[in-house]
CSV table of C-alpha atoms in Angstrom, one decimal:
chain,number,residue,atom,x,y,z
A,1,UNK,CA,0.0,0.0,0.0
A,2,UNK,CA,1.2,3.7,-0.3
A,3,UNK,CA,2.5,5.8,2.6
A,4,UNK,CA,-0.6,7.6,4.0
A,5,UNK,CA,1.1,11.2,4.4
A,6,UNK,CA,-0.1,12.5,0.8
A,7,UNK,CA,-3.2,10.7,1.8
A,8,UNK,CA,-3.7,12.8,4.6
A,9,UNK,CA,-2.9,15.9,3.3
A,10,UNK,CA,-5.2,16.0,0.2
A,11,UNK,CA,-8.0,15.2,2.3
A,12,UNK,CA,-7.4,18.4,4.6
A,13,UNK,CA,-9.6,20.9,2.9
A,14,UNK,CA,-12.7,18.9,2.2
A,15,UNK,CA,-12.3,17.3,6.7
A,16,UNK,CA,-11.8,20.3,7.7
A,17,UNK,CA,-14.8,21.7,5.4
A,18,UNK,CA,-17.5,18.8,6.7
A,19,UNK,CA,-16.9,19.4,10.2
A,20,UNK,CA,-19.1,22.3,10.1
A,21,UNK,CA,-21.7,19.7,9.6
A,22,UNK,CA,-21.2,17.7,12.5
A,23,UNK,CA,-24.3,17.0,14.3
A,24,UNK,CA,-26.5,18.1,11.3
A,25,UNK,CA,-28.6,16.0,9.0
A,26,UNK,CA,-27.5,17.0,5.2
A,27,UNK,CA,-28.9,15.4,1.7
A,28,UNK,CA,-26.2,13.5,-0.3
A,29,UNK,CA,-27.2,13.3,-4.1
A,30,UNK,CA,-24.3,11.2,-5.8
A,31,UNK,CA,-22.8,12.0,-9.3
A,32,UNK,CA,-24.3,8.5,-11.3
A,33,UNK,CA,-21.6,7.4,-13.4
A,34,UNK,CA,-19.0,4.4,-13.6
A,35,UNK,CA,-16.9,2.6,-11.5
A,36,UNK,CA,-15.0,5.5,-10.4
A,37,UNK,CA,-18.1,7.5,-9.6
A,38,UNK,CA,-18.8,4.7,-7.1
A,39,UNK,CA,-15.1,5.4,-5.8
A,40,UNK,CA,-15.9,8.6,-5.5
A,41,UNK,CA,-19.1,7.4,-3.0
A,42,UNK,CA,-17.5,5.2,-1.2
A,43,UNK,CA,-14.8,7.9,-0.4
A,44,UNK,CA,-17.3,10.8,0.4
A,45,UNK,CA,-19.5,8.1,2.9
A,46,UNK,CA,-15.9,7.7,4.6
A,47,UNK,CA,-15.1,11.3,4.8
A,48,UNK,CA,-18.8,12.2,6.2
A,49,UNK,CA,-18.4,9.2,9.0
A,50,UNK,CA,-15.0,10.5,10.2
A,51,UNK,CA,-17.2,13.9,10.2
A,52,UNK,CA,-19.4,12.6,12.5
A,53,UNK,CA,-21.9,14.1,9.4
A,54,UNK,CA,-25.3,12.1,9.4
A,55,UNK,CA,-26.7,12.1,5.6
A,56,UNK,CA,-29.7,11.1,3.7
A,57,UNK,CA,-28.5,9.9,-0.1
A,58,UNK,CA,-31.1,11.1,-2.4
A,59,UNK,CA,-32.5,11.2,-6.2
A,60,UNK,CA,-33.1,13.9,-8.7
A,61,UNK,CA,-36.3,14.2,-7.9
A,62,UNK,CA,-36.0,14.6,-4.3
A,63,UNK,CA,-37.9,17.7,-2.4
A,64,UNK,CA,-34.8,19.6,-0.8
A,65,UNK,CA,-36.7,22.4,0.7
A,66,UNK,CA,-35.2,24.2,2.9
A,67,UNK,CA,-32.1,21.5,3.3
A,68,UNK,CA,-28.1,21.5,2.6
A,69,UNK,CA,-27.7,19.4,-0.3
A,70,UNK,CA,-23.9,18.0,-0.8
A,71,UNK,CA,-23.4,17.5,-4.3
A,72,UNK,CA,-21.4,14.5,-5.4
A,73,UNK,CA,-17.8,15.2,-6.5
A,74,UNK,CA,-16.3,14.0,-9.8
A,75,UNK,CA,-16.1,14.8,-13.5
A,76,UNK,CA,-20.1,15.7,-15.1
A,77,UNK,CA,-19.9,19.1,-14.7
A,78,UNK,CA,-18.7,19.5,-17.9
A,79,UNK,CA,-20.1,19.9,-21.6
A,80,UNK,CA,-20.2,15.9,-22.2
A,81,UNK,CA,-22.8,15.6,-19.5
A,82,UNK,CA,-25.6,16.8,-18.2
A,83,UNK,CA,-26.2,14.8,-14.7
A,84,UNK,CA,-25.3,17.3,-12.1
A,85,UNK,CA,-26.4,20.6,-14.2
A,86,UNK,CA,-29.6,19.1,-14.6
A,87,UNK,CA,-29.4,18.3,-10.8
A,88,UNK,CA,-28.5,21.7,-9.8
A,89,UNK,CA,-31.0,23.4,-12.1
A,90,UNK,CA,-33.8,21.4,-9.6
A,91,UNK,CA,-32.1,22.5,-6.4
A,92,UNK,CA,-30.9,25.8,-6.7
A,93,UNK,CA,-34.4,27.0,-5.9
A,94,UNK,CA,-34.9,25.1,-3.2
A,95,UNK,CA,-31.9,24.4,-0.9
A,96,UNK,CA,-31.2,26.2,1.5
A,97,UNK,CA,-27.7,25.7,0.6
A,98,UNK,CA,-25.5,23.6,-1.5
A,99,UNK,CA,-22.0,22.3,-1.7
A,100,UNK,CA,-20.5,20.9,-4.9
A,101,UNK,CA,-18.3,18.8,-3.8
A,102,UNK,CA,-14.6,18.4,-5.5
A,103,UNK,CA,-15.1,18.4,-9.4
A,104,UNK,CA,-13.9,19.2,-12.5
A,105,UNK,CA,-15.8,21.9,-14.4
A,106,UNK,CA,-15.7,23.2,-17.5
A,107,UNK,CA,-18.6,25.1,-19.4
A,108,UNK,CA,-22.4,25.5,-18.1
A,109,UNK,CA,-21.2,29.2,-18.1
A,110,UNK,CA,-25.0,29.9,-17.6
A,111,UNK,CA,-25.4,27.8,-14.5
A,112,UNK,CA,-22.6,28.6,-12.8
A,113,UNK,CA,-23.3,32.8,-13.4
A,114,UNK,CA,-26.8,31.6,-11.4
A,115,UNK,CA,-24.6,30.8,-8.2
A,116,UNK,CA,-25.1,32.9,-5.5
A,117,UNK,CA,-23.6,33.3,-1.5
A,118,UNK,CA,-26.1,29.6,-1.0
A,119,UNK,CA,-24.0,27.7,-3.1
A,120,UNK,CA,-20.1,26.1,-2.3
A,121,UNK,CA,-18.5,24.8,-5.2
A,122,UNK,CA,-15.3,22.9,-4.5
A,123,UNK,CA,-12.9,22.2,-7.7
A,124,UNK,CA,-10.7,19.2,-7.9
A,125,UNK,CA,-7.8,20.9,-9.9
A,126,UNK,CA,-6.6,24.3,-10.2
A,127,UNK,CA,-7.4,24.9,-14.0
A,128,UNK,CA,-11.4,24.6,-12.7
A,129,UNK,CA,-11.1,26.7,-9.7
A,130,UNK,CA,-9.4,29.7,-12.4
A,131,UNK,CA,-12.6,29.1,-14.7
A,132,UNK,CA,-15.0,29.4,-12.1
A,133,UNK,CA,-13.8,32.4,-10.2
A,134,UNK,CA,-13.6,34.1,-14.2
A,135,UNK,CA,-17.2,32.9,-14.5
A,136,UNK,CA,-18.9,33.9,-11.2
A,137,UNK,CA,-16.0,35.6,-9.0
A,138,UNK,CA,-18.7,36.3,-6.3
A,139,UNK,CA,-19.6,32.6,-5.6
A,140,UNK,CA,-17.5,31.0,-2.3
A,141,UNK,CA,-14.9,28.2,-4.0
A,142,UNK,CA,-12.4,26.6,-2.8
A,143,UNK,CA,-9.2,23.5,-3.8
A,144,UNK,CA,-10.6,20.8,-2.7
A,145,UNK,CA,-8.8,16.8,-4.2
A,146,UNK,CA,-10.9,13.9,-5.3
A,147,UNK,CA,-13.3,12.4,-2.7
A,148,UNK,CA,-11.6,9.1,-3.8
A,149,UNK,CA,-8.5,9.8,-1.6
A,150,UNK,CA,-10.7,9.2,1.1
A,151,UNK,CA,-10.9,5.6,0.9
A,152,UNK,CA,-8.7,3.9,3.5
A,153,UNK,CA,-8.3,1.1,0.7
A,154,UNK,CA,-6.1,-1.1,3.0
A,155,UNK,CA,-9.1,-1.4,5.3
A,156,UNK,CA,-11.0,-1.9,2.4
A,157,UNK,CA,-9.4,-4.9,1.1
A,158,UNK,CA,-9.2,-6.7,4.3
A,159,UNK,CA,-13.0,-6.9,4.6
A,160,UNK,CA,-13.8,-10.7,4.3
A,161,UNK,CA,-17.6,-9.6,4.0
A,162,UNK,CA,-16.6,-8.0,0.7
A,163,UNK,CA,-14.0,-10.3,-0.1
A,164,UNK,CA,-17.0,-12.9,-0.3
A,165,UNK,CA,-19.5,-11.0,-2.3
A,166,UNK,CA,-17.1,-9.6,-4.8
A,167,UNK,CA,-14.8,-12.0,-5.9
A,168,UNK,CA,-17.6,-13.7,-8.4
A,169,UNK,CA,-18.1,-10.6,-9.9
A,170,UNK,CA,-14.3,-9.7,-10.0
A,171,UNK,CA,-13.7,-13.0,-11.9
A,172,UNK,CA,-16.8,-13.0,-14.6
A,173,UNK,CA,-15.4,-9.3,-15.2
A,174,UNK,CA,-12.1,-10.3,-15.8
A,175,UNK,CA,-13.4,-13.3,-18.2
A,176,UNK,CA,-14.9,-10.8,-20.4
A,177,UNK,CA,-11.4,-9.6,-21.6
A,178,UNK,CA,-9.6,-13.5,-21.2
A,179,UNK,CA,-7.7,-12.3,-18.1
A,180,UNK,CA,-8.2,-13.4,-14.5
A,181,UNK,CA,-6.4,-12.5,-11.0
A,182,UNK,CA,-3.6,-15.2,-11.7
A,183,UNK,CA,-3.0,-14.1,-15.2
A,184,UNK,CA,-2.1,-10.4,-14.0
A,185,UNK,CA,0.2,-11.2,-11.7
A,186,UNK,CA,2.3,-12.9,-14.1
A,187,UNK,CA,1.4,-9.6,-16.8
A,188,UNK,CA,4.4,-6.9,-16.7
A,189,UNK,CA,1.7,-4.4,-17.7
A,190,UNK,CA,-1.8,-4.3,-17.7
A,191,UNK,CA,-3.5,-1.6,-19.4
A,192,UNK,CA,-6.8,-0.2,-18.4
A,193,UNK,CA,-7.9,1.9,-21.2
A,194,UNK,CA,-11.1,4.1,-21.9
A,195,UNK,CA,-13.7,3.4,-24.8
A,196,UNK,CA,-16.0,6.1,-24.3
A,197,UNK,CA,-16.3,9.7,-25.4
A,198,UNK,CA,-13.2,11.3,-23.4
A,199,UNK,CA,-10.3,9.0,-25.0
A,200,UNK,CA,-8.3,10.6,-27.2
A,201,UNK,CA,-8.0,7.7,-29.6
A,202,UNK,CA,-4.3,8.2,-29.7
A,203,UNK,CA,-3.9,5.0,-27.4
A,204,UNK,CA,-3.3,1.4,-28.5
A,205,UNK,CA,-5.9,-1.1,-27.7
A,206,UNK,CA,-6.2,-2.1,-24.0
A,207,UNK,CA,-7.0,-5.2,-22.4
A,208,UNK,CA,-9.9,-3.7,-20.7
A,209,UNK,CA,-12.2,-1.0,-19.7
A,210,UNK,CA,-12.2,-1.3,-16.6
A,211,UNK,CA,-14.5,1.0,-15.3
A,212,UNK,CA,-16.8,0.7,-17.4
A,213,UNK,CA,-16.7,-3.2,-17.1
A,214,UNK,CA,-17.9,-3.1,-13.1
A,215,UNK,CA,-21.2,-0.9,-13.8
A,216,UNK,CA,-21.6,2.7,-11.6
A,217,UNK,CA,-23.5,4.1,-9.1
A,218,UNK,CA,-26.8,2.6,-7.4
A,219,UNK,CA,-26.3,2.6,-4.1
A,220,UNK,CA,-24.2,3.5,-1.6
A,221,UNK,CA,-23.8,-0.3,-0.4
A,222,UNK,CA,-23.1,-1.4,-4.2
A,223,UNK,CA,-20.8,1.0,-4.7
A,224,UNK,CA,-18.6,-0.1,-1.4
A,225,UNK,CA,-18.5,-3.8,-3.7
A,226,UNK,CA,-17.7,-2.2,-6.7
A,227,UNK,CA,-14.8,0.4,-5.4
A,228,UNK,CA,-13.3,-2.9,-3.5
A,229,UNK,CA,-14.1,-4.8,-6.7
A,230,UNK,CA,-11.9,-2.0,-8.3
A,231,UNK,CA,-9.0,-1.5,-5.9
A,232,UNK,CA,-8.6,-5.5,-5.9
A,233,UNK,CA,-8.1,-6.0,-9.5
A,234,UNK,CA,-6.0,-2.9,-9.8
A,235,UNK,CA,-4.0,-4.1,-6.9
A,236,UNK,CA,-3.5,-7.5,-8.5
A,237,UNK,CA,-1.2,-5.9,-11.2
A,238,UNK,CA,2.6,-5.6,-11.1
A,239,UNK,CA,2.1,-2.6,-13.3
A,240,UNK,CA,-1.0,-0.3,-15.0
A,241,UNK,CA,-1.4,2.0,-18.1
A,242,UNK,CA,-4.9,4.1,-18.1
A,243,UNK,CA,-6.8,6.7,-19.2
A,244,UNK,CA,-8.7,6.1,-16.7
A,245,UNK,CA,-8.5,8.8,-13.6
A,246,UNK,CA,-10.0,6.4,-10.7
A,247,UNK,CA,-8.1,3.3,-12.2
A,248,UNK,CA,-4.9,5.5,-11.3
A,249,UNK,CA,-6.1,6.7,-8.0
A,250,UNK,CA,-6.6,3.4,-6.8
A,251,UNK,CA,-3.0,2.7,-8.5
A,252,UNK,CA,-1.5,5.4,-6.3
A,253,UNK,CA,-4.0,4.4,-2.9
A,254,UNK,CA,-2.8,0.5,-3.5
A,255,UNK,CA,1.3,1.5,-4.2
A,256,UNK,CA,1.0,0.0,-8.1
A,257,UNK,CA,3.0,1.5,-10.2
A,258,UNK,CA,0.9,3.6,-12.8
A,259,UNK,CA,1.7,5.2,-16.3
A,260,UNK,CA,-1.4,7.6,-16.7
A,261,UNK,CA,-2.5,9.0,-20.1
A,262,UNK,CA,-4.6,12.3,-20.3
A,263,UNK,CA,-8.3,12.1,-21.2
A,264,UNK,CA,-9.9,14.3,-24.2
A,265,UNK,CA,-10.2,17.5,-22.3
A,266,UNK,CA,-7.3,17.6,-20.1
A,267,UNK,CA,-9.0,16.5,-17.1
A,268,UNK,CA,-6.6,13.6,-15.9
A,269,UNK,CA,-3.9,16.0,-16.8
A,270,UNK,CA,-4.9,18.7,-14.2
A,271,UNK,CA,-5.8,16.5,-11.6
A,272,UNK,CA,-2.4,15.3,-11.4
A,273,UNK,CA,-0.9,18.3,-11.5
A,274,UNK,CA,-3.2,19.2,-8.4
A,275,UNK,CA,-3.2,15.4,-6.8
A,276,UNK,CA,-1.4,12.3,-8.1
A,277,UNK,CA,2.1,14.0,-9.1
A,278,UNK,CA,2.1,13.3,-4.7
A,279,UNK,CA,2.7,9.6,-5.4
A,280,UNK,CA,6.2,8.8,-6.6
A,281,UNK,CA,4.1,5.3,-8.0
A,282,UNK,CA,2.2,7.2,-10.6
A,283,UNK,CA,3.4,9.6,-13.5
A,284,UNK,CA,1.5,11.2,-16.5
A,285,UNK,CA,2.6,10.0,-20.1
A,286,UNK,CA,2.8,13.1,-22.5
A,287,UNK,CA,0.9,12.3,-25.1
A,288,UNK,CA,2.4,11.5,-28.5
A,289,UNK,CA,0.4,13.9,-30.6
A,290,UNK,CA,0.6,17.9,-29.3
A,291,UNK,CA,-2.4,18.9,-27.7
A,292,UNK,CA,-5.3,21.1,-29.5
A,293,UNK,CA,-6.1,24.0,-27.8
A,294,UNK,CA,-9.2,24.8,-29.0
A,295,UNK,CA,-10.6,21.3,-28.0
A,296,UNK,CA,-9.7,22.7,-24.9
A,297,UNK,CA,-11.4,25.6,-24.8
A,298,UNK,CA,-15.1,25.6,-23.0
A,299,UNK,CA,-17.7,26.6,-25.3
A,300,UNK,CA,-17.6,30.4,-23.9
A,301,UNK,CA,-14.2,30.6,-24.1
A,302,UNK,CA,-14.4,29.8,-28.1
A,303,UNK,CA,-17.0,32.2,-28.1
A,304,UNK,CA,-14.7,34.8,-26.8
A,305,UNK,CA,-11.6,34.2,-28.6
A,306,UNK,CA,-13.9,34.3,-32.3
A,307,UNK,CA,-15.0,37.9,-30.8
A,308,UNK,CA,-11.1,38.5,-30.6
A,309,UNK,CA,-10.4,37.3,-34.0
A,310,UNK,CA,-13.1,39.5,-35.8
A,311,UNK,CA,-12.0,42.9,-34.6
A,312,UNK,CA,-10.3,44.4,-37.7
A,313,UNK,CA,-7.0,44.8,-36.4
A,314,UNK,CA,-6.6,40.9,-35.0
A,315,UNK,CA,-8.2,39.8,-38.9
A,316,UNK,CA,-4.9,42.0,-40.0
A,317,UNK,CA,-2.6,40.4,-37.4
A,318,UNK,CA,-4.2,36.8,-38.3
A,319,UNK,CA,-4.1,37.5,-42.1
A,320,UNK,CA,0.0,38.6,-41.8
A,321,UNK,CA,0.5,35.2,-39.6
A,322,UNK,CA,-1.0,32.7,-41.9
A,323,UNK,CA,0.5,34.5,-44.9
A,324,UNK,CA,4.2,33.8,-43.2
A,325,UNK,CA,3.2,30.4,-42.8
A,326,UNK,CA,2.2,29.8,-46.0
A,327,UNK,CA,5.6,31.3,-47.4
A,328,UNK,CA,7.0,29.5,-45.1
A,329,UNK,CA,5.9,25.9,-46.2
A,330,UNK,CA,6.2,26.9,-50.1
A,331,UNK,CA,9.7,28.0,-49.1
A,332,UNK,CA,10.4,24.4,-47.0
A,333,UNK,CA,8.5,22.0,-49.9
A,334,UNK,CA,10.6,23.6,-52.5
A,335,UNK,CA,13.6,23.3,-50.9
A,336,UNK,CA,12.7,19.5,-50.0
A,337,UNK,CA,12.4,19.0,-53.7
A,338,UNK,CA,15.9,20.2,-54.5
């Protein structure tokens, strides 16, 4: 297992945050999602126990008149999703006051410019915290890591209660992809990669998806099976490559070496800027093909930088820049042919 000082340090903001709620009876709406959504559960449960923070876990639809809704950390609030804005658009009316808890944001300009001194909204990397204080710079936010790091995954995996009820599912998952918990260990890499919308489909074939493989978010008492489910497989191996952000989380919780790739947005890369560069056992792979800003940008944030570009001086600048490129590659092709 790793050493538990970074541990203990990137949960600092977000223990020291809950303990105002000690005593009090909050609502916990999760972020649905995959496998590492039900990491992210399983680690927010732990942190509002050592809290001494009772909680009621809701749905959408829930009435949260009146109430302090603590909304569940992770990566939706961003253009690819809609989970948590849709989520937030129901509440803000209601709650009396809501905490976002650590995520990654980009875009929802709209929603976020609705925030006012009832809403908290914790970011999980630096690079969200800038675009939300740009966005709304009156609304009270904060640096707050992954609620994952708050899984004490030693513990975890020395539950024989779980231990029994997951091991069936750990081996039909693995039998999907022809590997099993014997086969790893003799694997000198295992590679966990993403086949959904964030990859970057620079990547080579994995052997697995892993977290999409073992299902998301239900419960808060199937989620504790599928993050053990998780950290068990992902301890198994003498070494990992992912694109996956909780796959290496539970890498750097469990001490497994990790090689991690960044996602389609930049996400994994900013989170371990902010987080996972504190494990020696995990370290991000530059990616092979330079990264395109604009597929970067949030969708206000094009719309900006278009304004830019069509005042008549920056068309002039732009128009002498691409016209030096151009002579540029007519000059380099012609000398190539000679």
């Amino acid at each position: 297992m790793t050493s538990i000082a970074p541990v203990m340090r990137l949960r600092e903001t977000v223990d020291h945050f809950l303990s105002q709620f000690r005593g009090q009876r909050i609502l916990l709406y999760p972020n649905p999602g995959n496998a590492g959504d039900c990491l992210i559960l399983t680690g927010t449960v732990a942190a509002l126990d050592r809290a001494g923070v009772q909680y009621s876990v809701i749905p959408r639809q829930a009435d949260v008149t009146g109430a302090t809704v603590l909304v569940g950390g992770g990566g939706n609030l961003v253009p690819l999703y809609r989970d948590i804005s849709d989520a937030l658009e129901r509440f803000l009316p209601r709650a009396a006051r809501i905490v976002i808890l650590p995520h990654t944001i980009r875009g929802h300009s709209r929603l976020l410019r609705r925030f006012n001194e009832r809403v908290v909204v914790l970011c999980r990397e630096a690079e969200s915290l800038k675009y939300v204080r740009r966005i709304n710079p009156h609304v009270e936010t904060a640096l707050g890591h992954d609620m994952a790091f708050h899984i004490d995954a030693e513990h975890l995996l020395a539950r024989t209660d779980l231990t029994v009820r997951a091991m069936p599912i750990i081996e039909a998952s693995l039998a999907t992809a022809g590997l099993s918990l014997d086969s790893m260990r003799a694997m000198p890499r295992v590679r966990f990669m993403r086949t959904d919308i964030e990859s970057t489909g620079t990547c080579s074939a994995g052997h697995m998806d892993l977290s999409a493989t073992l299902g998301g978010v239900s419960c808060v008492a199937s989620a504790e099976i599928t993050t053990f489910t998780l950290l068990k497989i992902v301890s198994t191996a003498r070494h990992i490559e992912t694109d996956r952000l909780h796959v290496a989380i539970a890498a750097a919780l469990c001490g497994v070496p990790c090689d991690l790739h960044d996602n389609s947005y930049g996400k994994n890369g900013a989170v371990f800027a902010a987080s996972l560069s504190s494990f020696a056992n995990v370290r991000l792979v530059e990616s092979s093909r330079p990264a395109n800003a604009w597929d970067r940008l949030t969708p206000d944030e094009r719309r900006l930088s278009l304004r830019r570009d069509l005042r008549p001086k920056r068309i002039v600048k732009r128009i002498g820049f691409w016209a030096r490129r151009l002579e540029g590659m007519v000059s380099n092709s012609m000398s190539s042919r000679h």
